[in-house]
PDB file of C-alpha atoms and ligand atoms in Angstrom:
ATOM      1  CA  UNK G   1     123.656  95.291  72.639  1.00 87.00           C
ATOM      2  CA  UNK G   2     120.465  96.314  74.274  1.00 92.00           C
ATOM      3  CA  UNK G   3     120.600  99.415  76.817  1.00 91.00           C
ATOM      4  CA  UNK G   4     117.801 101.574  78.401  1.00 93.00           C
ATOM      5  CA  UNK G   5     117.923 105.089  76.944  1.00 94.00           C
ATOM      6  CA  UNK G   6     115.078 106.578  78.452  1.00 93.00           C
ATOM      7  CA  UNK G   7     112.968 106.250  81.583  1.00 94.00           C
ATOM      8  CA  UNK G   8     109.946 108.513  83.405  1.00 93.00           C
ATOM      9  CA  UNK G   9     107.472 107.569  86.060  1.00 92.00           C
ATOM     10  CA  UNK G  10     103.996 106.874  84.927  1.00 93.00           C
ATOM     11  CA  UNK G  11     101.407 106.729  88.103  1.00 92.00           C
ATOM     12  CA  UNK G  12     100.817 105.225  91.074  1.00 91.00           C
ATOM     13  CA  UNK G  13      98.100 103.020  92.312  1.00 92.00           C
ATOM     14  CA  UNK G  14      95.923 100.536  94.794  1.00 87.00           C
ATOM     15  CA  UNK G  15      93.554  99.100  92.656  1.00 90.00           C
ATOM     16  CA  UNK G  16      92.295  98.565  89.049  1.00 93.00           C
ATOM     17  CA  UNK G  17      90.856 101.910  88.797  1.00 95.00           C
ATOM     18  CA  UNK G  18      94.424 103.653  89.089  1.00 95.00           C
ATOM     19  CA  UNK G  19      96.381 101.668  86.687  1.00 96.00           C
ATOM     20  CA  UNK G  20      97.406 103.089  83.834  1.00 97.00           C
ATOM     21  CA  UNK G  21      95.757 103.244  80.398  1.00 97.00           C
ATOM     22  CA  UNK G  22      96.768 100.522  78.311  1.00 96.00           C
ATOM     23  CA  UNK G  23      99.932 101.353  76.547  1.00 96.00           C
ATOM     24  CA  UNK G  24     103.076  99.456  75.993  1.00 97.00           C
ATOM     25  CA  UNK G  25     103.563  95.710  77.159  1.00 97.00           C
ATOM     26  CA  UNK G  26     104.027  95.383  80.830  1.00 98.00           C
ATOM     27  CA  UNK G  27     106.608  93.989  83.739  1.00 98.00           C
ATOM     28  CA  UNK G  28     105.338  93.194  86.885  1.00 98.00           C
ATOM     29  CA  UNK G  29     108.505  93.086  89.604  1.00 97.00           C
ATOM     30  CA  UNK G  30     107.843  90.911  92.373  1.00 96.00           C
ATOM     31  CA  UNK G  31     110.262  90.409  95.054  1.00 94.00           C
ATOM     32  CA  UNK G  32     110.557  90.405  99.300  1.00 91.00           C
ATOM     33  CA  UNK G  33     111.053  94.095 101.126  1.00 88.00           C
ATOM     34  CA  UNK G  34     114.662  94.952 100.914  1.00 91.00           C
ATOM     35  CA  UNK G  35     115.653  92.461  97.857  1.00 95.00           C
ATOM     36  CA  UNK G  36     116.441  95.081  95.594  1.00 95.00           C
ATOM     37  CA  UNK G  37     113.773  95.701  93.877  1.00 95.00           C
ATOM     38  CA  UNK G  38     114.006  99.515  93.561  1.00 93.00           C
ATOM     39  CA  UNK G  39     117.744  99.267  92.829  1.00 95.00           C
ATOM     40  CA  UNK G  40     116.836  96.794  90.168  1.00 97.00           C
ATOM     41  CA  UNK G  41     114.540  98.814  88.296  1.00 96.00           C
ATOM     42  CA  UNK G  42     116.246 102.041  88.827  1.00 95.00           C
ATOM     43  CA  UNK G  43     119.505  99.868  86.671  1.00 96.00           C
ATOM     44  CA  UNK G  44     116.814  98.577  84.209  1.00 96.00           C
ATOM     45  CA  UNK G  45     115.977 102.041  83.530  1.00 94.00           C
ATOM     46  CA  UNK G  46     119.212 103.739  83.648  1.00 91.00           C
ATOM     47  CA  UNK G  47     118.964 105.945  86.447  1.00 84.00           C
ATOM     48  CA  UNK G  48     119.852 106.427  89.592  1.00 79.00           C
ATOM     49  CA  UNK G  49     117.033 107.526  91.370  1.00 79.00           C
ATOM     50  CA  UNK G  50     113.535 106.629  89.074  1.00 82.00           C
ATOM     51  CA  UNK G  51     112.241 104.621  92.584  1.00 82.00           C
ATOM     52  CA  UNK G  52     113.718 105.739  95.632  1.00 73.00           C
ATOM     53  CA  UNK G  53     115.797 103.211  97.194  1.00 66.00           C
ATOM     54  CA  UNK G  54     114.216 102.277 100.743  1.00 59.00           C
ATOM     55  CA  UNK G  55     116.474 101.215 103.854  1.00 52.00           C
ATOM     56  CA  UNK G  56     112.632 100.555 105.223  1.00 54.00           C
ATOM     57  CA  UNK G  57     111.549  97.685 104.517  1.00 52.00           C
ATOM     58  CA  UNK G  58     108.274  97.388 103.699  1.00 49.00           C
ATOM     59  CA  UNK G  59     107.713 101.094 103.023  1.00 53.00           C
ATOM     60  CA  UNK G  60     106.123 100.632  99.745  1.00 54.00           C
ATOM     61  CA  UNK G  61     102.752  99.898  99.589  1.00 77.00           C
ATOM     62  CA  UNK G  62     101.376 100.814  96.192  1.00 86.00           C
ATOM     63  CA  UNK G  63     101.679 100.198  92.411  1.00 92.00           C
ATOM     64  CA  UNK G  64     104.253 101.889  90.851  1.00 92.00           C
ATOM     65  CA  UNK G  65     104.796 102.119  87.160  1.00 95.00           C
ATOM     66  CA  UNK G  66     107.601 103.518  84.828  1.00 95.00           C
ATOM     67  CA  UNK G  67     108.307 103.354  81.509  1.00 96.00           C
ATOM     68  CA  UNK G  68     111.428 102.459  80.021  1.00 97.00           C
ATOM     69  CA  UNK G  69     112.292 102.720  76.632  1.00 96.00           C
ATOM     70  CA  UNK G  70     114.963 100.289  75.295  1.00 96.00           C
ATOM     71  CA  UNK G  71     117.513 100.461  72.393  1.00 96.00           C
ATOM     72  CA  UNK G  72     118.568  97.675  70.473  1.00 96.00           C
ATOM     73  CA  UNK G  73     120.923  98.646  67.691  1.00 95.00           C
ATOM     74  CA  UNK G  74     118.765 101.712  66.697  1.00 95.00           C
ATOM     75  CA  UNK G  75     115.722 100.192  66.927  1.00 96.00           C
ATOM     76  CA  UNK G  76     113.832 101.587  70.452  1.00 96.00           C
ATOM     77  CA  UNK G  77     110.576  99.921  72.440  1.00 96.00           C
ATOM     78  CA  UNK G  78     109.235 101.241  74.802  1.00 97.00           C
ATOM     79  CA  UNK G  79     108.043  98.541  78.396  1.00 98.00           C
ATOM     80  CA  UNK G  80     106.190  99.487  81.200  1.00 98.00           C
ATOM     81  CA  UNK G  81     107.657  98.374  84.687  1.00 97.00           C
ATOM     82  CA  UNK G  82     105.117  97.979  87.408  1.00 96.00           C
ATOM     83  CA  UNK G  83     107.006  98.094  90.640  1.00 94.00           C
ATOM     84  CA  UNK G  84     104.503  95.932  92.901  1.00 93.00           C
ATOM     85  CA  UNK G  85     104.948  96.311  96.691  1.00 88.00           C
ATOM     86  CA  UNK G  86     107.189  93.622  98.503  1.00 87.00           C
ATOM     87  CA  UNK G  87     106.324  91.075 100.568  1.00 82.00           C
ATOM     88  CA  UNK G  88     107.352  89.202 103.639  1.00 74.00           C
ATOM     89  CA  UNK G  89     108.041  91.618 106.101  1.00 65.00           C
ATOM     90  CA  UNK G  90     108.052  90.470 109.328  1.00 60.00           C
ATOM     91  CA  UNK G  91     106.744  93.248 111.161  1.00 61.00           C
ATOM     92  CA  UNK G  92     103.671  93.389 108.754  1.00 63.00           C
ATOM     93  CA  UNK G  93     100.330  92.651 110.565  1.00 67.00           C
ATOM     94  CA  UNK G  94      98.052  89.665 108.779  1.00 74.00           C
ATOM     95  CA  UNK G  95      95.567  92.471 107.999  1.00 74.00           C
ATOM     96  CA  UNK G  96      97.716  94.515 106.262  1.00 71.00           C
ATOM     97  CA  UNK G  97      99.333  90.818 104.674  1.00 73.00           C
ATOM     98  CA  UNK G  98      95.593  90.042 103.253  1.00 80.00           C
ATOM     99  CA  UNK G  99      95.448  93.432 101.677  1.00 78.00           C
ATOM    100  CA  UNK G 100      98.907  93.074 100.113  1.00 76.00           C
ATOM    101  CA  UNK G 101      97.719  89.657  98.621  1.00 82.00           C
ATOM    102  CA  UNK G 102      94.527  91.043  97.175  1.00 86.00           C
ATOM    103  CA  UNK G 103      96.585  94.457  95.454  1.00 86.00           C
ATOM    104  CA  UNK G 104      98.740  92.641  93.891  1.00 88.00           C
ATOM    105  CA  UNK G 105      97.119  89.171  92.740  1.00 91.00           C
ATOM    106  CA  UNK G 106      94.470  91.516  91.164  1.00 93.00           C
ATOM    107  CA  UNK G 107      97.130  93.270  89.307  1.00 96.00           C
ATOM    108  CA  UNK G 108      99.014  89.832  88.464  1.00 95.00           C
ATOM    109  CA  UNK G 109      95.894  87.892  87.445  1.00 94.00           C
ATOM    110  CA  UNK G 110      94.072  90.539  85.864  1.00 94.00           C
ATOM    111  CA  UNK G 111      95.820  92.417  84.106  1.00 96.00           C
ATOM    112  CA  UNK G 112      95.997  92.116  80.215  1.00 94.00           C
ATOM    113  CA  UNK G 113      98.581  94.117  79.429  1.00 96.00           C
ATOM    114  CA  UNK G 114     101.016  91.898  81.551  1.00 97.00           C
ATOM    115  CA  UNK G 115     103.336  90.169  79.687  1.00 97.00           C
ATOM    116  CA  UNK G 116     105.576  88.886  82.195  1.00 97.00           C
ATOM    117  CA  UNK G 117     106.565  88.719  85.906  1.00 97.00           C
ATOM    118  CA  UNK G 118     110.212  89.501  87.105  1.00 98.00           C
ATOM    119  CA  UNK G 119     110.240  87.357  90.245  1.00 98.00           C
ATOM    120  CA  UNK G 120     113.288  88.335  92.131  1.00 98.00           C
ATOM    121  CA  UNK G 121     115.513  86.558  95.184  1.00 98.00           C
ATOM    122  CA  UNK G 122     118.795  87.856  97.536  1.00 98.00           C
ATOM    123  CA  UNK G 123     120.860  85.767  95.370  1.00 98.00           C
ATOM    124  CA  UNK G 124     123.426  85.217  98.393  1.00 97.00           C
ATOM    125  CA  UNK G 125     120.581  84.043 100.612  1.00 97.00           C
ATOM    126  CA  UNK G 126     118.828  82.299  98.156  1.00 97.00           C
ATOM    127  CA  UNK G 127     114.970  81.675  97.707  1.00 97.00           C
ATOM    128  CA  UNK G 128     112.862  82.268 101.070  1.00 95.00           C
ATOM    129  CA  UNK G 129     110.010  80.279 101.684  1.00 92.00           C
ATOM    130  CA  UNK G 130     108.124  84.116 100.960  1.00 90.00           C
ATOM    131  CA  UNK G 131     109.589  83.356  97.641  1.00 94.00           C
ATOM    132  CA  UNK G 132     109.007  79.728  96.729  1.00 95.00           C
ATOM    133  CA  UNK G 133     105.323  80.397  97.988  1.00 91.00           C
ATOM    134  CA  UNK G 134     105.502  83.720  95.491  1.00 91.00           C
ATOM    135  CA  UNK G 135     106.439  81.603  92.704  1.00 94.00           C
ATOM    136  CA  UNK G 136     104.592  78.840  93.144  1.00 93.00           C
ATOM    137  CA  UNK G 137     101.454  81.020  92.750  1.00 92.00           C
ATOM    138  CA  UNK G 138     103.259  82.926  89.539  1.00 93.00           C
ATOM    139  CA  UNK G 139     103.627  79.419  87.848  1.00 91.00           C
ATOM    140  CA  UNK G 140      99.575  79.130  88.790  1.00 93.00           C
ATOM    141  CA  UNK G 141      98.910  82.038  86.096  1.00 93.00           C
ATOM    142  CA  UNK G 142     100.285  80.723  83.424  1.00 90.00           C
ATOM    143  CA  UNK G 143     102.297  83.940  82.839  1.00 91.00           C
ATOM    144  CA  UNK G 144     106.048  83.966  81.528  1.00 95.00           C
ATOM    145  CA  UNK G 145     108.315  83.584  84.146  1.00 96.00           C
ATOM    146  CA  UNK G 146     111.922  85.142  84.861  1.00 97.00           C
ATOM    147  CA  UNK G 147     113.629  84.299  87.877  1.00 98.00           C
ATOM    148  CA  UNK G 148     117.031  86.942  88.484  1.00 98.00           C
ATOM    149  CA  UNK G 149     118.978  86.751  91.395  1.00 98.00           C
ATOM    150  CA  UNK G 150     120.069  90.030  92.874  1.00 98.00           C
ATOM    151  CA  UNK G 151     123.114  91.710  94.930  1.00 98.00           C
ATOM    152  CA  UNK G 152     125.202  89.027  93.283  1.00 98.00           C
ATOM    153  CA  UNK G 153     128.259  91.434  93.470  1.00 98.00           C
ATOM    154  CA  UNK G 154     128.444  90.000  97.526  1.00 98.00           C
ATOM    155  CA  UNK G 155     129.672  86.978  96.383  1.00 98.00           C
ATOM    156  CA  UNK G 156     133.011  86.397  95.161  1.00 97.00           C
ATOM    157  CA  UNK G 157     133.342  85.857  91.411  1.00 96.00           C
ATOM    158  CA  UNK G 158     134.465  82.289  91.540  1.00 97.00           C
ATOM    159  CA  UNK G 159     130.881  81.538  93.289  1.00 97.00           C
ATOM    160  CA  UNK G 160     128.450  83.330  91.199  1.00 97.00           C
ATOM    161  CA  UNK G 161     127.821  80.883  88.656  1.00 96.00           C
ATOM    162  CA  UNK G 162     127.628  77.707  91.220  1.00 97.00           C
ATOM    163  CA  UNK G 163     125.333  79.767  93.274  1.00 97.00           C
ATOM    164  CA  UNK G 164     122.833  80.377  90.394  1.00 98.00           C
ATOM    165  CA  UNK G 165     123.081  76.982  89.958  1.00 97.00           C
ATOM    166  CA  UNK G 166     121.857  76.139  93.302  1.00 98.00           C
ATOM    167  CA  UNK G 167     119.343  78.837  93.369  1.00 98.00           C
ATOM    168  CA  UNK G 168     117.719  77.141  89.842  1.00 97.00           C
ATOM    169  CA  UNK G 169     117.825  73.622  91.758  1.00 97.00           C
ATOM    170  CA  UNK G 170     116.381  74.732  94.658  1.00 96.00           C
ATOM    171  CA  UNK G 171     113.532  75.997  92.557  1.00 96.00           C
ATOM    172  CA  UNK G 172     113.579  72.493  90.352  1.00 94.00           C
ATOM    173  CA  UNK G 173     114.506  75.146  87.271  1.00 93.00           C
ATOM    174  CA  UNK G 174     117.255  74.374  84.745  1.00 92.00           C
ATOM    175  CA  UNK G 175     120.439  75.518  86.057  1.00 87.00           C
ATOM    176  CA  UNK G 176     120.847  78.351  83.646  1.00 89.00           C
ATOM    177  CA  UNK G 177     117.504  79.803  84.078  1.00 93.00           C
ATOM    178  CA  UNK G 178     118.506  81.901  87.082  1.00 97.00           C
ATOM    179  CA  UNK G 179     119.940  85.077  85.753  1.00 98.00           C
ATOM    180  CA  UNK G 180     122.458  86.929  87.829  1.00 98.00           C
ATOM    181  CA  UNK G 181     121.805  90.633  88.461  1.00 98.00           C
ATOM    182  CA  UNK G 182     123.633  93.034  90.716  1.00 98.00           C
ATOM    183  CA  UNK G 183     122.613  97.098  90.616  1.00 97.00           C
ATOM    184  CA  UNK G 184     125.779  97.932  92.047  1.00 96.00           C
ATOM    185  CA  UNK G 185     127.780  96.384  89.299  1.00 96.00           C
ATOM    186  CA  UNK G 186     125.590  96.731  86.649  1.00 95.00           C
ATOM    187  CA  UNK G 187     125.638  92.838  86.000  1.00 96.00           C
ATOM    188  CA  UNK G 188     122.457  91.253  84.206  1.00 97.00           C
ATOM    189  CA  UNK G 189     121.173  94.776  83.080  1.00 96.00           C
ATOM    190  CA  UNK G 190     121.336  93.646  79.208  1.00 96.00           C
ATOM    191  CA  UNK G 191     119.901  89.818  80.178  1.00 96.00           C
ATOM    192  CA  UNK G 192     116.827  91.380  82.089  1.00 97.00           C
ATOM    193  CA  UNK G 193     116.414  93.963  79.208  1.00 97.00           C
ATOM    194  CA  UNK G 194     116.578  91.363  76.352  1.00 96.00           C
ATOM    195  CA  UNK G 195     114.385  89.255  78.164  1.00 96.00           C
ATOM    196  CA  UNK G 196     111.832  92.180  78.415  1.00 97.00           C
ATOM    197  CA  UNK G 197     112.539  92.983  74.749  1.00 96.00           C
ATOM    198  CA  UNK G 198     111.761  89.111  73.442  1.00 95.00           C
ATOM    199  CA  UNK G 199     108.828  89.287  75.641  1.00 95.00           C
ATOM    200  CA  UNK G 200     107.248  92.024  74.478  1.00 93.00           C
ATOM    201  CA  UNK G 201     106.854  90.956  71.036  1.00 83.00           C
ATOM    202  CA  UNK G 202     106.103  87.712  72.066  1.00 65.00           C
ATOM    203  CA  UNK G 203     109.583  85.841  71.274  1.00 46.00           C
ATOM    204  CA  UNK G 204     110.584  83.520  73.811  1.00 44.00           C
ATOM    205  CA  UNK G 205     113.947  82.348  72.626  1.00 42.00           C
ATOM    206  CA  UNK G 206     116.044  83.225  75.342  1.00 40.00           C
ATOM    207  CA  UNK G 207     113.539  82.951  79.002  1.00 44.00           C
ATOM    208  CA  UNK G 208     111.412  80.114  77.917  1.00 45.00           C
ATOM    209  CA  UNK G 209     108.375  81.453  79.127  1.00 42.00           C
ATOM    210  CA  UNK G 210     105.740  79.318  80.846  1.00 43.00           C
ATOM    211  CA  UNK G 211     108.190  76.864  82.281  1.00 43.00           C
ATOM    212  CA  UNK G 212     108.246  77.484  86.311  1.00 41.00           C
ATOM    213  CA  UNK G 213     108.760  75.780  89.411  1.00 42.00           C
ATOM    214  CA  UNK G 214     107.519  72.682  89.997  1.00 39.00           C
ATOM    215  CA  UNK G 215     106.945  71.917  86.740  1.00 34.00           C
TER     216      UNK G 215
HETATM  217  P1  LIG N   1     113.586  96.978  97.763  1.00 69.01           P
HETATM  218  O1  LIG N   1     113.030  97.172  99.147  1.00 69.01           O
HETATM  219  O2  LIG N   1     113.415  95.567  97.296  1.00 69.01           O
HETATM  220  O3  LIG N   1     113.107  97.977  96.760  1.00 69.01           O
HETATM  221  O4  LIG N   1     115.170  97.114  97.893  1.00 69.01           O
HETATM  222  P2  LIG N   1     116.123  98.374  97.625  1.00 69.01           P
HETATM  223  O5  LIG N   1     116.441  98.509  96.190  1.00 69.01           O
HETATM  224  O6  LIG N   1     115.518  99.555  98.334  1.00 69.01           O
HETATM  225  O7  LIG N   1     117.460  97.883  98.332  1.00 69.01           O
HETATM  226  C1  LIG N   1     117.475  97.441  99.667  1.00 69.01           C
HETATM  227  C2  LIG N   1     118.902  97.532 100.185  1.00 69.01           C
HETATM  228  O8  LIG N   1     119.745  96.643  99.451  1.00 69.01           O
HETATM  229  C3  LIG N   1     119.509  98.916 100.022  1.00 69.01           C
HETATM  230  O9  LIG N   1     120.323  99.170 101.133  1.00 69.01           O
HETATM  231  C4  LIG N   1     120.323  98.797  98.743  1.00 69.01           C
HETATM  232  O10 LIG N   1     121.415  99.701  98.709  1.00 69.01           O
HETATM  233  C5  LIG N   1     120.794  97.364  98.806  1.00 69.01           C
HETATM  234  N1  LIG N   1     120.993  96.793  97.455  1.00 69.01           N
HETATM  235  C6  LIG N   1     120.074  96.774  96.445  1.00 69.01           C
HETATM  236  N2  LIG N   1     120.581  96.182  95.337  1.00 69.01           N
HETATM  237  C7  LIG N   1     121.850  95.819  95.640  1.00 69.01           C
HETATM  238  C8  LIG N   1     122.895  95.144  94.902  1.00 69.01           C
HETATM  239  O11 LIG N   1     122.779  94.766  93.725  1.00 69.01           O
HETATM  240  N3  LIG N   1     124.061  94.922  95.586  1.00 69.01           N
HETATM  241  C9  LIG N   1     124.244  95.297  96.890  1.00 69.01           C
HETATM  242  N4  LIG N   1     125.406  95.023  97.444  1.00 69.01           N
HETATM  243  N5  LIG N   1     123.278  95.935  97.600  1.00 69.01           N
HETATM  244  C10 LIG N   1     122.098  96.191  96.997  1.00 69.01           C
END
């Protein structure tokens, strides 16, 4: 059993120059305004308010990073989250769009502590072409991969599993790659964590790192 027992927020920032020191091994989370992404990390971390859930999309438009240390039977680690700004809001101008690309492929391509990207989708609508596009450039760096599927608790029980299914196909993954999170249910918490924790010392028994669309 893996569980979060301690979270705090670390800083915030637009470019290389505010990131954090170098400390433990980092999480980017990637995802489309209004996925979940706050909710997600704010379950990953054990709280209920570490990032404050938005109902406006797009709002976000810096780095954010926590840490989050982890339990797993007695023995603690501590990973950083970095909480990247969403993407494919409509309403966003192409300016503002170009300056969202550069923040954040600067922080995904060049940052060394990174260890892996959390790529995240609406798991009832499925991947957007915002997130195949997302993705496709992930599987471009070379970086480990993990692909969870969010809000899962809207669809009935009997559907999850199928639905994961299709979600991996549609991304020409295997069909258990896709792992099914919900924040208001708590499901997936202890997959995304042990993922994070096999990551961070470099294991990659249970994510498979490196594999990722298309390939
Ligand atoms: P973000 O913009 O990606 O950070 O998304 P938020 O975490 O702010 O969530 C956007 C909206 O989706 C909010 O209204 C949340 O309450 C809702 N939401 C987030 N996660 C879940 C989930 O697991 N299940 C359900 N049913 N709603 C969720």
């Amino acid at each position: 059993m893996i569980r979060p027992v301690d979270a705090r927020f670390v800083t915030t920032a637009v470019a290389p120059e505010g990131y954090p020191a170098p400390g433990p091994p980092e999480f980017a989370f990637v995802g489309r305004s209004n996925v979940g992404k706050s909710s997600m990390i704010n379950a990953l971390a054990g709280r209920r308010r570490l990032v404050r859930v938005s109902n406006t999309p797009g709002r976000t438009r810096t780095l954010n990073f926590f840490d989050v240390e982890l339990d797993r039977k007695g023995e603690r680690r501590t990973v950083r989250l970095a909480d990247l700004p969403g993407y494919g809001f409509a309403r966003v101008q192409k300016a503002e769009r170009a300056t969202w690309d550069r923040m954040i492929t600067a922080y995904l391509a060049g940052r060394r502590e990174l260890r892996g990207v959390v790529s995240i989708v609406d798991a009832e609508v499925g991947p957007t072409p915002d997130d195949v596009r997302t993705l496709g450039y992930l599987t471009t760096l070379g970086r480990p991969v993990l692909v969870v599927a969010t809000k899962l608790d809207r669809l009935a029980k009997a559907r999850r599993r199928p639905r994961l299914g299709a979600i991996a196909a549609e991304l020409q993954l295997p069909p258990d790659r896709v792992v099914g999170f919900s924040a208001t249910e708590k499901t997936g918490v202890t997959e995304v964590c042990q993922a994070l924790w096999e990551l961070s010392d470099g294991s990659s028994s249970s994510v498979d790192p490196g594999r990722a669309p298309g390939r």
